[in-house]
Short mmCIF file of C-alpha atoms in Angstrom, two decimals:
data_model
loop_
_atom_site.label_atom_id
_atom_site.label_comp_id
_atom_site.label_asym_id
_atom_site.label_seq_id
_atom_site.Cartn_x
_atom_site.Cartn_y
_atom_site.Cartn_z
CA MET A 2 0.02 -0.26 -0.25
CA HIS A 3 1.44 3.40 -0.89
CA LEU A 4 0.20 6.14 1.23
CA HIS A 5 0.49 9.85 0.07
CA LEU A 6 -0.31 12.55 2.86
CA ARG A 7 -0.79 15.80 1.14
CA ASP A 8 -0.54 19.60 2.45
CA GLU A 9 -3.58 20.94 2.97
CA ALA A 10 -4.93 23.66 1.37
CA ARG A 11 -6.68 25.73 4.31
CA GLU A 12 -3.50 28.23 5.29
CA SER A 13 -5.05 27.94 8.54
CA GLU A 14 -5.17 23.94 8.84
CA ARG A 15 -2.11 22.81 10.75
CA ARG A 16 -3.33 19.33 11.76
CA THR A 17 -2.59 15.99 10.25
CA PRO A 18 -4.23 12.57 10.07
CA ILE A 19 -1.09 10.55 10.95
CA THR A 20 1.69 11.98 13.46
CA PRO A 21 5.41 11.20 12.24
CA ALA A 22 5.50 8.28 14.96
CA ASP A 23 2.28 6.38 13.60
CA ALA A 24 3.81 7.20 9.97
CA ALA A 25 6.78 4.93 11.13
CA SER A 26 4.49 2.08 12.25
CA PHE A 27 3.18 1.73 8.90
CA ILE A 28 6.65 2.01 7.37
CA GLU A 29 7.32 -0.78 9.85
CA ALA A 30 4.40 -2.87 8.48
CA GLY A 31 5.67 -2.72 4.88
CA TRP A 32 3.76 0.28 3.67
CA GLN A 33 4.82 2.92 1.78
CA PHE A 34 4.74 6.51 2.83
CA THR A 35 5.00 9.48 1.05
CA VAL A 36 4.51 13.20 3.06
CA GLU A 37 4.31 16.28 0.96
CA SER A 38 6.39 19.17 2.20
CA SER A 39 4.41 21.77 4.54
CA ALA A 40 5.25 24.99 6.25
CA LYS A 41 2.34 25.20 8.51
CA ARG A 42 1.87 21.36 9.55
CA ILE A 43 2.46 21.04 13.44
CA PHE A 44 4.79 18.51 13.00
CA SER A 45 7.94 19.62 10.60
CA ASP A 46 8.94 17.43 7.47
CA SER A 47 12.40 16.35 9.29
CA GLU A 48 10.29 14.51 11.74
CA TYR A 49 8.26 12.51 9.19
CA ARG A 50 11.67 11.90 7.58
CA ASP A 51 13.33 10.73 10.63
CA ALA A 52 10.06 8.42 10.68
CA GLY A 53 11.24 6.82 7.23
CA CYS A 54 8.85 8.87 5.19
CA ASN A 55 9.84 10.27 1.48
CA ILE A 56 9.24 14.14 1.37
CA VAL A 57 8.01 15.42 -1.88
CA ALA A 58 7.15 18.91 -3.05
CA PRO A 59 3.76 20.58 -2.03
CA GLY A 60 0.67 19.79 -4.29
CA SER A 61 2.47 16.56 -6.04
CA TRP A 62 -0.59 14.18 -5.26
CA THR A 63 -2.25 15.76 -8.14
CA SER A 64 0.44 13.49 -10.29
CA ALA A 65 0.55 10.48 -8.37
CA GLU A 66 0.21 6.87 -9.85
CA GLY A 67 -3.03 5.66 -9.95
CA ASP A 68 -2.77 3.09 -7.26
CA THR A 69 -1.64 5.77 -4.48
CA VAL A 70 -3.98 6.72 -1.67
CA ILE A 71 -4.17 10.28 -0.90
CA LEU A 72 -4.83 10.98 2.52
CA GLY A 73 -5.58 14.59 3.97
CA LEU A 74 -8.11 16.21 6.67
CA LYS A 75 -9.95 19.12 4.77
CA GLU A 76 -11.53 19.86 1.32
CA LEU A 77 -9.26 19.70 -1.89
CA PRO A 78 -8.46 22.76 -3.87
CA GLU A 79 -10.35 23.35 -6.50
CA THR A 80 -8.24 21.80 -9.25
CA PRO A 81 -7.69 19.56 -10.71
CA PRO A 82 -10.86 18.80 -12.38
CA ALA A 83 -10.40 15.12 -13.03
CA LEU A 84 -9.64 12.89 -9.58
CA ALA A 85 -8.10 9.33 -10.42
CA ASN A 86 -7.22 8.13 -6.97
CA ARG A 87 -8.46 6.90 -3.80
CA MET A 88 -9.03 9.47 -1.59
CA ILE A 89 -9.25 9.84 2.17
CA HIS A 90 -10.60 13.39 3.69
CA PHE A 91 -13.40 15.44 5.28
CA ALA A 92 -14.86 16.50 2.15
CA HIS A 93 -18.16 18.15 3.62
CA ILE A 94 -20.68 17.51 0.72
CA TYR A 95 -22.93 14.65 1.65
CA LYS A 96 -25.22 17.01 2.92
CA ASN A 97 -25.72 18.81 -0.29
CA GLN A 98 -23.79 21.31 0.56
CA PHE A 99 -22.77 24.23 -2.09
CA GLY A 100 -20.93 22.88 -4.56
CA TRP A 101 -21.41 19.12 -3.50
CA ARG A 102 -22.63 18.27 -7.35
CA GLU A 103 -19.55 19.70 -9.00
CA GLU A 104 -16.90 18.29 -6.43
CA LEU A 105 -18.77 14.67 -7.08
CA GLU A 106 -18.24 15.43 -10.69
CA ARG A 107 -14.61 15.51 -10.46
CA PHE A 108 -14.36 11.75 -9.10
CA LYS A 109 -16.89 10.98 -12.19
CA ASN A 110 -14.28 12.68 -14.73
CA GLY A 111 -11.20 10.56 -13.26
CA GLY A 112 -12.96 7.11 -12.10
CA GLY A 113 -11.33 7.98 -8.36
CA THR A 114 -13.02 6.98 -5.42
CA LEU A 115 -14.17 8.97 -1.75
CA TYR A 116 -13.61 7.77 1.37
CA ASP A 117 -15.08 10.52 3.57
CA ILE A 118 -13.71 10.36 6.81
CA GLU A 119 -16.74 11.61 8.41
CA PHE A 120 -18.58 8.26 7.29
CA LEU A 121 -15.92 5.95 8.61
CA VAL A 122 -18.78 3.75 11.02
CA ASP A 123 -19.21 0.60 12.47
CA ALA A 124 -21.82 -1.79 12.13
CA ASN A 125 -24.11 0.21 14.64
CA GLY A 126 -23.67 3.39 12.91
CA ARG A 127 -21.13 4.82 15.27
CA ARG A 128 -18.13 7.19 13.61
CA SER A 129 -14.67 5.38 14.15
CA VAL A 130 -12.70 8.45 14.29
CA ALA A 131 -13.38 11.93 15.36
CA PHE A 132 -12.03 14.97 16.51
CA GLY A 133 -14.93 15.57 19.12
CA TYR A 134 -13.26 15.72 22.41
CA TRP A 135 -10.88 18.51 21.08
CA ALA A 136 -13.75 20.23 19.70
CA GLY A 137 -15.76 20.10 22.73
CA TRP A 138 -12.51 21.24 24.86
CA MET A 139 -11.44 24.27 22.51
CA GLY A 140 -15.13 25.56 22.38
CA ALA A 141 -15.66 25.33 26.44
CA ALA A 142 -11.92 26.80 26.92
CA LEU A 143 -12.80 29.77 24.83
CA ALA A 144 -15.73 30.66 26.43
CA LEU A 145 -14.40 30.46 29.56
CA TRP A 146 -11.36 32.38 29.20
CA ARG A 147 -13.49 35.40 27.36
CA HIS A 148 -16.14 35.01 30.23
CA LEU A 149 -13.60 35.08 33.05
CA ALA A 150 -11.66 37.89 30.88
CA ARG A 151 -14.71 40.03 30.46
CA ALA A 152 -15.43 39.85 34.07
CA GLN A 153 -12.21 41.54 35.16
CA GLY A 154 -12.46 44.20 32.12
CA HIS A 155 -10.26 42.66 29.70
CA ASP A 156 -10.41 41.27 26.08
CA GLY A 157 -9.45 37.53 26.53
CA PRO A 158 -9.80 35.57 23.05
CA TYR A 159 -12.00 38.20 21.75
CA SER A 160 -10.57 38.78 18.23
CA SER A 161 -7.80 37.63 15.98
CA LEU A 162 -7.21 33.97 17.34
CA GLN A 163 -4.52 31.77 15.77
CA SER A 164 -3.44 28.23 16.25
CA PHE A 165 -1.79 27.45 19.61
CA GLU A 166 1.36 25.35 19.95
CA SER A 167 -0.34 23.56 22.68
CA ARG A 168 -3.20 23.34 24.85
CA MET A 169 -1.32 24.71 27.57
CA GLN A 170 -1.40 28.39 26.33
CA VAL A 171 -5.02 28.24 26.60
CA GLN A 172 -5.25 26.62 30.49
CA GLN A 173 -2.33 28.66 31.71
CA GLU A 174 -4.54 31.99 30.69
CA ILE A 175 -7.45 30.29 32.30
CA GLU A 176 -5.90 29.31 35.56
CA LYS A 177 -4.54 33.20 35.86
CA LEU A 178 -8.26 34.68 35.36
CA ALA A 179 -9.69 32.16 37.90
CA GLY A 180 -7.21 32.96 40.49
CA SER A 181 -7.97 36.58 40.44
CA ALA A 182 -11.78 36.22 40.04
CA ALA A 183 -14.06 37.53 42.22
CA THR A 184 -16.77 34.55 41.50
CA LEU A 185 -16.45 31.75 38.90
CA PRO A 186 -19.66 30.80 36.52
CA ARG A 187 -22.34 28.27 36.99
CA CYS A 188 -21.69 26.32 33.89
CA ILE A 189 -23.69 23.95 32.12
CA VAL A 190 -22.77 21.03 29.16
CA VAL A 191 -25.70 19.69 27.16
CA GLY A 192 -24.66 16.57 25.48
CA ALA A 193 -22.50 15.95 28.64
CA LYS A 194 -21.82 12.32 27.27
CA GLY A 195 -20.83 12.52 24.30
CA ARG A 196 -17.05 13.22 23.07
CA SER A 197 -17.36 16.84 22.46
CA GLY A 198 -19.37 16.94 25.97
CA SER A 199 -16.32 15.17 27.72
CA GLY A 200 -13.92 17.68 26.18
CA ALA A 201 -15.84 20.38 27.40
CA ILE A 202 -16.35 19.39 30.89
CA ASP A 203 -12.46 18.69 31.14
CA ALA A 204 -11.72 22.49 30.02
CA LEU A 205 -14.56 24.17 32.53
CA LYS A 206 -12.86 22.06 35.28
CA ILE A 207 -9.52 23.85 35.23
CA ALA A 208 -11.26 26.52 36.65
CA GLY A 209 -12.80 24.46 39.33
CA CYS A 210 -16.38 25.93 37.90
CA GLU A 211 -19.60 24.27 39.31
CA ILE A 212 -20.75 22.41 36.20
CA THR A 213 -24.32 20.75 35.24
CA GLU A 214 -23.84 17.84 33.15
CA TRP A 215 -27.13 17.30 30.75
CA ASP A 216 -27.57 14.57 28.10
CA LYS A 217 -30.83 13.25 26.52
CA GLU A 218 -32.49 11.97 29.63
CA GLU A 219 -32.43 15.90 30.66
CA THR A 220 -33.63 17.41 27.40
CA VAL A 221 -36.59 14.93 26.57
CA ASP A 222 -38.62 17.30 28.82
CA LEU A 223 -36.37 20.48 28.73
CA ASP A 224 -36.19 22.83 32.05
CA ARG A 225 -35.37 25.88 30.24
CA ARG A 226 -35.73 27.75 33.04
CA THR A 227 -33.22 25.77 35.04
CA LEU A 228 -30.69 25.86 31.66
CA LEU A 229 -30.81 29.66 31.60
CA ALA A 230 -30.03 30.28 35.10
CA HIS A 231 -26.45 29.13 34.38
CA ASP A 232 -24.05 31.58 33.69
CA LEU A 233 -22.18 29.85 30.77
CA LEU A 234 -23.55 27.34 28.45
CA VAL A 235 -21.73 24.91 26.22
CA ASN A 236 -23.76 23.23 23.34
CA CYS A 237 -22.57 19.63 22.50
CA VAL A 238 -25.98 18.10 21.14
CA LEU A 239 -25.42 15.95 17.75
CA MET A 240 -28.89 16.80 16.38
CA THR A 241 -30.24 14.34 14.01
CA GLY A 242 -33.79 15.50 13.40
CA PRO A 243 -35.92 18.32 14.85
CA GLY A 244 -37.63 18.73 18.25
CA LEU A 245 -34.90 20.12 20.65
CA VAL A 246 -34.57 24.18 21.22
CA LEU A 247 -32.34 25.35 24.00
CA ALA A 248 -33.17 28.88 23.65
CA THR A 249 -34.42 31.54 21.54
CA PRO A 250 -33.93 35.14 21.38
CA ASP A 251 -36.77 36.00 23.64
CA ASP A 252 -35.69 33.04 26.08
CA LEU A 253 -32.37 35.15 26.68
CA GLY A 254 -34.19 38.03 28.05
CA SER A 255 -36.23 36.42 29.96
CA ALA A 256 -37.10 36.85 33.94
CA GLY A 257 -34.28 34.95 35.73
CA ALA A 258 -32.26 34.18 32.61
CA ASN A 259 -28.63 35.10 33.72
CA ILE A 260 -26.82 33.16 30.43
CA THR A 261 -23.93 35.54 29.36
CA THR A 262 -21.64 33.49 27.65
CA ILE A 263 -22.61 30.65 25.10
CA SER A 264 -20.40 28.12 23.21
CA ASP A 265 -21.80 26.63 20.40
CA VAL A 266 -19.91 23.44 19.81
CA SER A 267 -22.15 21.84 17.61
CA CYS A 268 -22.28 25.03 15.49
CA ASP A 269 -24.81 24.09 13.01
CA PRO A 270 -26.93 27.71 12.41
CA LEU A 271 -27.89 26.92 8.69
CA SER A 272 -29.48 23.80 9.82
CA GLU A 273 -33.79 23.53 10.40
CA TYR A 274 -32.65 21.38 13.43
CA ASN A 275 -30.20 24.16 14.84
CA PRO A 276 -31.18 23.96 18.65
CA LEU A 277 -29.70 27.75 19.43
CA PRO A 278 -31.61 29.83 16.77
CA VAL A 279 -30.32 32.96 18.28
CA TYR A 280 -27.22 33.37 15.37
CA ARG A 281 -27.31 32.94 11.58
CA ALA A 282 -23.42 32.07 10.90
CA PRO A 283 -20.64 30.72 12.33
CA THR A 284 -18.21 32.79 14.25
CA SER A 285 -14.64 32.93 12.98
CA TRP A 286 -10.69 32.89 14.19
CA GLU A 287 -10.71 36.83 13.27
CA ARG A 288 -14.23 37.34 15.50
CA PRO A 289 -14.89 34.65 17.55
CA PHE A 290 -17.12 36.19 19.63
CA ILE A 291 -20.46 38.04 18.70
CA GLU A 292 -23.11 39.73 21.13
CA ILE A 293 -26.69 38.08 20.43
CA GLY A 294 -28.65 40.07 22.89
CA ARG A 295 -29.52 40.90 26.49
CA ASN A 296 -29.98 38.55 29.39
CA GLY A 297 -32.74 38.90 32.30
CA SER A 298 -30.20 41.40 33.82
CA GLY A 299 -29.77 43.59 30.73
CA ASN A 300 -26.07 42.23 30.54
CA PRO A 301 -24.70 41.21 27.06
CA VAL A 302 -24.78 38.09 25.97
CA GLU A 303 -22.04 36.71 24.09
CA LEU A 304 -21.54 33.74 21.62
CA THR A 305 -18.70 31.66 20.17
CA ALA A 306 -19.41 29.18 17.42
CA ILE A 307 -16.16 28.37 15.71
CA ASP A 308 -16.55 25.49 12.92
CA ASN A 309 -12.81 24.06 13.01
CA LEU A 310 -12.06 24.34 16.88
CA PRO A 311 -9.55 21.30 17.08
CA SER A 312 -7.49 23.31 14.62
CA LEU A 313 -6.77 25.76 17.41
CA ILE A 314 -4.75 23.33 19.04
CA PRO A 315 -3.53 21.14 16.08
CA ARG A 316 -0.84 19.23 18.15
CA GLU A 317 -2.94 17.38 20.70
CA ALA A 318 -5.82 17.20 18.39
CA SER A 319 -3.75 15.21 15.62
CA GLU A 320 -2.34 13.15 18.56
CA ASP A 321 -5.78 12.02 19.32
CA PHE A 322 -6.96 11.79 16.02
CA SER A 323 -4.17 9.66 14.92
CA SER A 324 -4.15 7.39 17.62
CA GLN A 325 -7.94 6.35 16.80
CA PHE A 326 -7.20 6.89 12.87
CA ALA A 327 -4.05 4.50 12.47
CA PRO A 328 -5.64 0.91 13.59
CA VAL A 329 -8.53 1.88 10.88
CA LEU A 330 -6.18 2.71 8.26
CA LEU A 331 -4.55 -0.78 8.51
CA ARG A 332 -7.74 -1.86 7.63
CA PHE A 333 -8.33 -0.30 4.49
CA ASP A 334 -9.94 -0.49 2.34
CA HIS A 335 -11.30 -3.95 3.30
CA GLY A 336 -12.69 -3.18 6.62
CA GLU A 337 -16.38 -2.66 7.51
CA GLU A 338 -15.70 1.20 8.13
CA TRP A 339 -14.20 1.34 4.64
CA GLN A 340 -16.96 -0.53 3.05
CA ALA A 341 -19.71 1.83 4.58
CA ALA A 342 -17.94 4.96 3.17
CA LYS A 343 -17.54 3.54 0.05
CA GLN A 344 -21.12 3.03 -0.41
CA VAL A 345 -22.07 6.59 0.91
CA PHE A 346 -19.87 7.43 -1.76
CA ALA A 347 -21.87 5.33 -4.48
CA GLU A 348 -25.12 6.37 -3.27
CA LYS A 349 -24.38 10.11 -3.52
CA MET A 350 -22.61 9.41 -7.05
CA LYS A 351 -26.22 7.84 -8.11
CA GLN A 352 -28.07 10.90 -6.67
CA ALA A 353 -26.02 13.23 -8.70
CA PHE A 354 -25.85 11.61 -11.86
CA GLY A 355 -27.85 8.63 -12.01
#
């Protein structure tokens, strides 16, 4: 098997699906591993070279031999128009997003196959690999950092975010602010039992906050008044259908509503199933927080909803993901996860082109 790890097209994307240490294990198993040079990847070219990988120029995947498997994380650049290889990455096109048909047409033109990482699932439909824990951790940490900073007259992570070399940079800021805080926020995590929820809880524990943990059992008959009585809300619910609404704009300003900071880790504002219909578009690294209203006491309510949170802590996110992904990748492409992803690709191709 020949794997080719491409340089990411997004300038802000520093994560990698396979670390140098895990790449070395594939080479030991007899796989050929080619890695494109990258000036932004959290692990250096030399680390991959020392692991036994062959280092090549960025973008050289476009001329790879037909049996080479092209591995990446995020979406491909717009060219070439024909894709002939088997390709592994998060494509974000299977929910009929803008340009989905045009992206699949590139595979039709070249005869290649997409194995979308999001659709690597087991027989029970559970995802085999995900960045969920670090999405929850980073989303909650940002909200907590901003909440504590604002209470003490500081900006905190209010604008112009850049990726951190490690989570300790964020943790140290929170610990410093928590140490000088007059009071700590009462926090609630909804979707607490999932990967993202567990990450969010661990982040909030850095400051020693009081944390309420809700999951499906607590949201069947939602006590919105109790939810809004908290100071900081982290939403980690994965919505698969309509029904759950955590808060509306009117709810935020109702009597007894104390919420001043919201982190929507799930970040699905464009979906009709969005449980937080209080904003219309994701926030960004340039502007992580937006004001969405006033609470019951008249204080501003701020929200963060960044759709690529794990990219902010690329080292921990990559190490965690790679440890999950490596054993799955060793089963390429006969494992049940790969067959599931291949089936979804075939179904979407049929939907697009008949």
